[in-house]
Each structure stands twice: as C-alpha cells, then as structure tokens.
PDB file of C-alpha atoms in Angstrom:
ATOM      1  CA  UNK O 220       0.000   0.000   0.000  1.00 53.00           C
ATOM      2  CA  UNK O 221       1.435   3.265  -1.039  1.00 61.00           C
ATOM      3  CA  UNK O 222       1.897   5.877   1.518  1.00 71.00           C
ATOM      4  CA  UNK O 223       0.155   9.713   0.815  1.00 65.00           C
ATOM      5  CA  UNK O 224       1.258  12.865   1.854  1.00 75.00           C
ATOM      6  CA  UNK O 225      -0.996  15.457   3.463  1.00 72.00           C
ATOM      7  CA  UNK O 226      -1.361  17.249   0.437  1.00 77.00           C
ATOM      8  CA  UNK O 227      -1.798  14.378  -1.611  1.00 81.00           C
ATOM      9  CA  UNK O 228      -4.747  13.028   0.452  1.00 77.00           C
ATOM     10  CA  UNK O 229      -6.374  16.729   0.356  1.00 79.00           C
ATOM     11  CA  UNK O 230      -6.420  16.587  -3.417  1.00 84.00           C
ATOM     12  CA  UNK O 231      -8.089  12.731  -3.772  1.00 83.00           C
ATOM     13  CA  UNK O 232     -11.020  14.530  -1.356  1.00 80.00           C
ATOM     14  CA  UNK O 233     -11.661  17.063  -3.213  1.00 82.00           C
ATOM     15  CA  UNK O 234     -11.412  15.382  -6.387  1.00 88.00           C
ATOM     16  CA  UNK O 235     -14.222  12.910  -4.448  1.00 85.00           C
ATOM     17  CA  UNK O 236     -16.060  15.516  -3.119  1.00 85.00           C
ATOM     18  CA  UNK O 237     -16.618  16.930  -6.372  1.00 87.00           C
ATOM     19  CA  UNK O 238     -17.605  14.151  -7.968  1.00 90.00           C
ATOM     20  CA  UNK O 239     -19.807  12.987  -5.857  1.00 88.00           C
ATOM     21  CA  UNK O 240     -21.223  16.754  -5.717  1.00 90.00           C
ATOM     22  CA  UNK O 241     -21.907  16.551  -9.358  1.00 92.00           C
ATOM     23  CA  UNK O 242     -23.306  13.013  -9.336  1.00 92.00           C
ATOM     24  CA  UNK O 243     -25.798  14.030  -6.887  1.00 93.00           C
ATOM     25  CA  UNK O 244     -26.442  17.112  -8.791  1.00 93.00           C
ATOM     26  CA  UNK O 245     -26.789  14.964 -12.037  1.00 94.00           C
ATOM     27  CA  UNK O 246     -28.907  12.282 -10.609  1.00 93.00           C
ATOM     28  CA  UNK O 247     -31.422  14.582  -9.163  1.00 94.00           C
ATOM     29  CA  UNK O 248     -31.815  16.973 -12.239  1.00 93.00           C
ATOM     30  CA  UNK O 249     -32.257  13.215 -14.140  1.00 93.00           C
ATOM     31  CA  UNK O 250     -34.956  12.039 -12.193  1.00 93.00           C
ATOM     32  CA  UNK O 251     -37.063  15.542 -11.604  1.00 92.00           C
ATOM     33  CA  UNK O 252     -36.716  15.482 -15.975  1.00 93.00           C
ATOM     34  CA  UNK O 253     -37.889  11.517 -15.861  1.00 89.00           C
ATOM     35  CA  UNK O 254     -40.566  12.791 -13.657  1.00 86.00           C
ATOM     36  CA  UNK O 255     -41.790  15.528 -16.098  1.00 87.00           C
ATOM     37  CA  UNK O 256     -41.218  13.382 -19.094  1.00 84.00           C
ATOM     38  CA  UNK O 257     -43.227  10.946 -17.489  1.00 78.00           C
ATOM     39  CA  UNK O 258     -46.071  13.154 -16.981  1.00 76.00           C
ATOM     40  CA  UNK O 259     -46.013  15.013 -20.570  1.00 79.00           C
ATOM     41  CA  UNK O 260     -45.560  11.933 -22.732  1.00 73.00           C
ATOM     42  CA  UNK O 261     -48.354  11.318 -25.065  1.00 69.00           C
ATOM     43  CA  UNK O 262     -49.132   7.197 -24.828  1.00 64.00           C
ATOM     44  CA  UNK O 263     -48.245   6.858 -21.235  1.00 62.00           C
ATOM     45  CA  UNK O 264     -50.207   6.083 -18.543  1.00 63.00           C
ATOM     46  CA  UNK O 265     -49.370   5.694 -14.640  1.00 66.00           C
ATOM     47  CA  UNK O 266     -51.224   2.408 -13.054  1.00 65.00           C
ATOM     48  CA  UNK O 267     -52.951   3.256  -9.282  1.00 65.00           C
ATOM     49  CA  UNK O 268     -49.955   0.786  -7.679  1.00 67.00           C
ATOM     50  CA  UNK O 269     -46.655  -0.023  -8.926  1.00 67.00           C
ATOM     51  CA  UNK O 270     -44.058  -2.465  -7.594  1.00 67.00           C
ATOM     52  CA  UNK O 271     -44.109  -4.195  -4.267  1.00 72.00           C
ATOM     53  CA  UNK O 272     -48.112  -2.297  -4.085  1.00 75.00           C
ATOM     54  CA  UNK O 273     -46.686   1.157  -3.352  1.00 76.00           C
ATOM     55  CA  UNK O 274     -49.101   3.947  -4.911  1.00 77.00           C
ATOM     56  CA  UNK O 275     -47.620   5.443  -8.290  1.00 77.00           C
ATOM     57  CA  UNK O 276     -48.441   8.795  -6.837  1.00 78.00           C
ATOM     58  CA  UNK O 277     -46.846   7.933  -3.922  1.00 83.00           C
ATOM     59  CA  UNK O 278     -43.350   7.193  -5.904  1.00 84.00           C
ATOM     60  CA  UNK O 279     -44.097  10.654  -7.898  1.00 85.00           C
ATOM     61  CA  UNK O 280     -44.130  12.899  -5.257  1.00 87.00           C
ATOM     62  CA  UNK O 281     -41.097  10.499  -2.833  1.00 91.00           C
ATOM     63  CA  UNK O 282     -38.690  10.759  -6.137  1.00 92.00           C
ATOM     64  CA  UNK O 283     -39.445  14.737  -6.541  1.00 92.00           C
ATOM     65  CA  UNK O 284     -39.269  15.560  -3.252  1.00 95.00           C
ATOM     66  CA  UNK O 285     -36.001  13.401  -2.385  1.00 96.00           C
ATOM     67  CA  UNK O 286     -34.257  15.126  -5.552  1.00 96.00           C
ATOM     68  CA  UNK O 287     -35.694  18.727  -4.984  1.00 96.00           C
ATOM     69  CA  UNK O 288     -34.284  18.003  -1.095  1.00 96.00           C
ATOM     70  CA  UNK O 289     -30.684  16.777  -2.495  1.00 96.00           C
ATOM     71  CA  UNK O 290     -30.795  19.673  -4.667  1.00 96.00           C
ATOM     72  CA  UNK O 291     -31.815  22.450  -1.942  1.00 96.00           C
ATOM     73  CA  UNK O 292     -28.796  20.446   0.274  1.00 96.00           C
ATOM     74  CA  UNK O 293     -26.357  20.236  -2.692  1.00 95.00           C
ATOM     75  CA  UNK O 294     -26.943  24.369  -2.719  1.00 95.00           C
ATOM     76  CA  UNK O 295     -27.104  24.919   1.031  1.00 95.00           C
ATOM     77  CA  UNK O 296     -23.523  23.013   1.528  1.00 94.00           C
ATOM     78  CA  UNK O 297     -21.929  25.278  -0.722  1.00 92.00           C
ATOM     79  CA  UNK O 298     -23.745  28.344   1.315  1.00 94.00           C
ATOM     80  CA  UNK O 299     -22.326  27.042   4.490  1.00 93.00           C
ATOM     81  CA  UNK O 300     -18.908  26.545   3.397  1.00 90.00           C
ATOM     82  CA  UNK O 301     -18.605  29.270   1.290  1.00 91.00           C
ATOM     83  CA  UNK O 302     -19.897  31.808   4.077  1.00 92.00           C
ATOM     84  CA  UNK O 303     -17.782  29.657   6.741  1.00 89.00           C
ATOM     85  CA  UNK O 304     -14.810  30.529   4.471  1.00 87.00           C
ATOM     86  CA  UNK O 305     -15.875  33.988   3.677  1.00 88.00           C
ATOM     87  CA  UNK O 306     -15.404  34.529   7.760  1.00 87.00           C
ATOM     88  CA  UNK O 307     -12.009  32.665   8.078  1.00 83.00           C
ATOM     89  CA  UNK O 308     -11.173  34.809   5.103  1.00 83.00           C
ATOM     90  CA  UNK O 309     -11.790  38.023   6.735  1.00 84.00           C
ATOM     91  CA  UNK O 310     -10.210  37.103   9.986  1.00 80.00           C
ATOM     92  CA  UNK O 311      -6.659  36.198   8.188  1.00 79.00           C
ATOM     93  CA  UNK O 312      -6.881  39.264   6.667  1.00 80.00           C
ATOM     94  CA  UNK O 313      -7.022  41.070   9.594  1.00 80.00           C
ATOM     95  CA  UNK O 314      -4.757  39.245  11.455  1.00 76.00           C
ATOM     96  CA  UNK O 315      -2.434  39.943   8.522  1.00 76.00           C
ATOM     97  CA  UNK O 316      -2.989  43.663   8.172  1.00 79.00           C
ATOM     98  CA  UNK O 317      -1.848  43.963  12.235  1.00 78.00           C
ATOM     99  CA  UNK O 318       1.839  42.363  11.073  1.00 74.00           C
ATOM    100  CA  UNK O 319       0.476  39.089  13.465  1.00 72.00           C
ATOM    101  CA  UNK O 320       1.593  35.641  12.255  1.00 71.00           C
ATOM    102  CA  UNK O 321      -1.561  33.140  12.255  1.00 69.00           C
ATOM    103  CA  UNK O 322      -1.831  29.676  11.658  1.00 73.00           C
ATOM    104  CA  UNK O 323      -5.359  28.882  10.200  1.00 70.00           C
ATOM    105  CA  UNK O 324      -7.216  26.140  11.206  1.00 75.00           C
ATOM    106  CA  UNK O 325     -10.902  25.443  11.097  1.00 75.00           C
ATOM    107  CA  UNK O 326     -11.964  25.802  14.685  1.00 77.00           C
ATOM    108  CA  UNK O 327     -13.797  28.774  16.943  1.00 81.00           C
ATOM    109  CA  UNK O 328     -10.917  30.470  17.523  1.00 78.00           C
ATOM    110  CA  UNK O 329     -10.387  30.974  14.053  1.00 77.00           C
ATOM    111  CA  UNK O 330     -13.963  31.273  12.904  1.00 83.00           C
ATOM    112  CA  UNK O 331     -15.895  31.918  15.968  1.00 86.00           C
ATOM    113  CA  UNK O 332     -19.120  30.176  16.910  1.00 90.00           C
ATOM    114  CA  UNK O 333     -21.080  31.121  14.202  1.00 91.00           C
ATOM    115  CA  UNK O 334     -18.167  29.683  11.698  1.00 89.00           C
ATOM    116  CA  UNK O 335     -17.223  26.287  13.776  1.00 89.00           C
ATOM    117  CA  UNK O 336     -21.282  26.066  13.220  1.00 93.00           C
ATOM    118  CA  UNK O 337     -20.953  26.454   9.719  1.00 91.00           C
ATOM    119  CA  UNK O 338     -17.933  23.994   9.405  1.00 90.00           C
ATOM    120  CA  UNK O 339     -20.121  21.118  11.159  1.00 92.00           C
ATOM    121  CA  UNK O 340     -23.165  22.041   8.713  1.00 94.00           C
ATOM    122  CA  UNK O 341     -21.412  21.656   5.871  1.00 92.00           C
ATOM    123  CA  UNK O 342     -20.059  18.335   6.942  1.00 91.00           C
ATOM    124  CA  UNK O 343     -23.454  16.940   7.965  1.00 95.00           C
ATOM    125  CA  UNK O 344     -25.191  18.480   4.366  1.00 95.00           C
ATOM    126  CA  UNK O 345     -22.756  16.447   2.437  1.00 93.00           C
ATOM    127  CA  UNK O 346     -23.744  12.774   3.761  1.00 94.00           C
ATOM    128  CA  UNK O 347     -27.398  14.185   3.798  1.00 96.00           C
ATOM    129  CA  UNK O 348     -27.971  15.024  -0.276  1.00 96.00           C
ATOM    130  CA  UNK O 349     -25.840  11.826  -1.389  1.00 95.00           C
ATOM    131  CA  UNK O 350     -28.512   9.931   0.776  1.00 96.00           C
ATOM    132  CA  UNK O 351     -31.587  12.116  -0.891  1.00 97.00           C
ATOM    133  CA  UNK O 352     -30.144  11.256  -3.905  1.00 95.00           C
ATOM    134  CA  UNK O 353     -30.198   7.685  -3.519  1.00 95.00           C
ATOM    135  CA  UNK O 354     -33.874   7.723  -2.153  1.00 96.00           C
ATOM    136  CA  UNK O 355     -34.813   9.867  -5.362  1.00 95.00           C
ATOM    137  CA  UNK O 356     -33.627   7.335  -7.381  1.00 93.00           C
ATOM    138  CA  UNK O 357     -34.768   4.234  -5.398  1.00 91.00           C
ATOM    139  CA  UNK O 358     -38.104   6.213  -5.387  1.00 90.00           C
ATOM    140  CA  UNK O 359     -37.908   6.640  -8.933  1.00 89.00           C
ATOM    141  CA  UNK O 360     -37.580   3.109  -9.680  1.00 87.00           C
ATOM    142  CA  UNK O 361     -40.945   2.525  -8.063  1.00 82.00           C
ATOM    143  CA  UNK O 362     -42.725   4.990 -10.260  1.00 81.00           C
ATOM    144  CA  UNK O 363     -40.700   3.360 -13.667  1.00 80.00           C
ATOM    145  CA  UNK O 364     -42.998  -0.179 -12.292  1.00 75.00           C
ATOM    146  CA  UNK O 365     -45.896   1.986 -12.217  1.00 69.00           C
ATOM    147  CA  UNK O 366     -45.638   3.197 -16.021  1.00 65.00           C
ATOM    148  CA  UNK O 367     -47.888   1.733 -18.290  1.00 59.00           C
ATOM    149  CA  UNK O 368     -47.601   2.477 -21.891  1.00 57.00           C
ATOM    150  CA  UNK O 369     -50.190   2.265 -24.241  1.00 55.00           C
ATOM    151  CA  UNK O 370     -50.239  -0.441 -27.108  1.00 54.00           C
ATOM    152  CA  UNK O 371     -47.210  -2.600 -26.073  1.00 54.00           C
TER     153      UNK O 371
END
C-alpha cells in the first residue's frame, strides 16, 4: 500500500467531493426530468400501484421531493462553506494587516461560533444530499414499475 502525503490526500477529497457533488447534482436533475417526461408523454399512462403495491403517486411525489431536497442540500452546503470561508477569510486578513503571524485552522478560535457552526453544517449536508439522492432514485424506480404504456 502506497503511503500519501498530506497534500496528496487533500487533493483525492476534493477530487471525491466533487464528484460525488456533481453526481448528486446529475442524478437529481435526471430524475425531476424523468418525472416531467413521465407526466407530458403522449401514450403513457401511470397504473394506481406499482411495484411491491406502493401507490404510483406515492413514488411521484417520494422521487421529486427526495431530488428537490438533495438539490436544496447540494446548494445549502456550498452556502455554508462558502460563508464559513468567507469569515475565516476576513479574519486572516485582519490578522495579517496587524503584522500578526496566524496559523489557520478550522476551529472557533479561528472562525468563531457562528463559523465552527458552519464547518459542522457543511459536513453533515454532504452525507445528507448523497442519501436524498439515492432515495430519489430508489423512489424513482418505483414509479418506472408503475408506467404503463399504451399499445405494447
């Protein structure tokens, strides 16, 4: 097993982070368009139950509101961290323009409550819309056993 430096292991996490971002971000914009396709599609028609008996409009509104809530977490991360960052930005700065030496790290002595509170948001966001998007899909797989289509 090959041994990674600091640095090294920062850039595979944001190189992760990013792509699981976009996945999440791709997934849910896929299924809200599946959704509307769905719905506008001339020939198609949505059965009252779909797989395992779970109401078709049941699915609908489960796989729209997981992805709308992955969505709406995917954007309130990047809030968090940017405004967390935004703070830690403005203290360096000021620690800079007084001539002190600072060491930066993410903490409340650094960003202060509000910031540290930030931090810990955007770390508990990130789990949260990879889960919503999973449930989006999964829910979206019980509406696709609900579609009926005419004449095949």
């Amino acid at each position: 097993m090959a041994s990674l430096s600091l640095d090294e292991l920062k850039k595979q996490l944001d190189w992760y982070s990013g792509s699981v971002s976009s996945a999440v971000r791709t997934t849910s914009f896929g299924v809200i368009a599946a959704i509307w396709a769905v719905f506008t599609a001339d020939g198609i028609s949505l059965q009252s139950s779909g797989l395992f008996g779970v109401p078709t409009h049941f699915s609908v509104r489960m796989a729209f509101v997981f992805a709308g809530g992955a969505l709406l977490t995917d954007i309130l991360q990047y809030v968090a961290a940017y405004w967390m960052t935004s703070i830690g930005f403005d203290k360096l700065e000021k620690a800079s323009s007084q001539k002190k030496q600072v060491k930066f790290c993410y903490d409340r002595k650094n960003l202060g409550l509000f910031g540290a509170f930030l931090y810990k948001l955007s770390f508990v966001l990130f789990p949260c819309k990879l889960v919503l998007a999973i449930l989006s899909a999964v829910a979206f797989l019980f509406l696709a056993f609900g579609v009926y289509i005419k004449g095949a």
